[in-house]
Amino acid sequence: MNFLERLNVYFYHSDREKKWTEDPARILGWSSEQTQFARFSVFEKSLNLRDKSILDLGCGYGDLVHFLRVKQPIKHYTGIDFHKSFIKQAKLNADNSMRFLHGNFAQMRLPVHDITIASGSLNYRSNNKNYLPTVIRAGFSASREAFGFNLLDSDYFREDRLLQAYDPKEVLSICRNLTDDVEIIRDYMEEDFTIIMKPS
């Protein structure tokens, strides 16, 4: 994503912070907390997270780690987001096993963790056709055991100026250039799909 694309995302969330002051899920761009948690549940059910280190790309307020810890004990968690106010708020609810970093995960050298997750953060529009393959490669390289991410499905989601949908077959092709162990999950929400990649 270029500077103007990131700025567009920044103003989108800033406007939502003013509009939905008491609804964190809506501020982050989810249609509801239920749809946010539905996506989180896919990762919880598909990955062995017990006593693992987790890297969260586009962490927002850190909702993912709080959701997962109710289900499975997490050894260590690192969340990255380029929206300063999200990171500031996330740190208020963090304990010693959590670390929150302000930065653009697409341009950072990512710290290696057992499992990397990107939930919702790869849906923002970019005119750079190499953006998604580059981020997938970086996320997978930062993962000892698995990289999981979700995307909007172009068969069902109508794109707009902010959000971009993808053809699942094309995404699978990108992933299979990196590993043979790729799983796609499509049974939880019509307009969304999840990819789980593991070293083969």
XYZ file of N, CA and C in Angstrom, residues 145-149 181-183 195-199:
39
model
N 5.253 -22.325 12.697
C 4.303 -23.435 12.581
C 3.147 -23.178 11.620
N 2.653 -21.935 11.564
C 1.497 -21.678 10.691
C 1.285 -20.186 10.498
N 0.728 -19.847 9.334
C 0.283 -18.486 9.041
C -1.170 -18.568 8.612
N -2.036 -17.859 9.325
C -3.454 -17.836 8.997
C -3.921 -16.431 8.686
N -4.735 -16.293 7.649
C -5.267 -14.975 7.307
C -6.623 -15.136 6.631
N 1.330 -27.348 1.992
C 0.367 -27.528 3.080
C -0.484 -26.264 3.232
N -1.529 -26.178 2.432
C -2.415 -25.007 2.425
C -3.859 -25.484 2.562
N -4.578 -24.887 3.492
C -5.990 -25.222 3.709
C -6.837 -23.967 3.523
N -7.389 -18.744 4.992
C -6.299 -19.600 4.524
C -5.398 -19.933 5.709
N -5.045 -21.204 5.831
C -4.072 -21.654 6.823
C -2.901 -22.275 6.069
N -1.710 -21.723 6.266
C -0.495 -22.222 5.619
C 0.455 -22.782 6.678
N 1.030 -23.951 6.377
C 2.013 -24.551 7.273
C 3.221 -25.011 6.459
N 4.408 -24.992 7.058
C 5.586 -25.490 6.332
C 5.379 -26.949 5.934
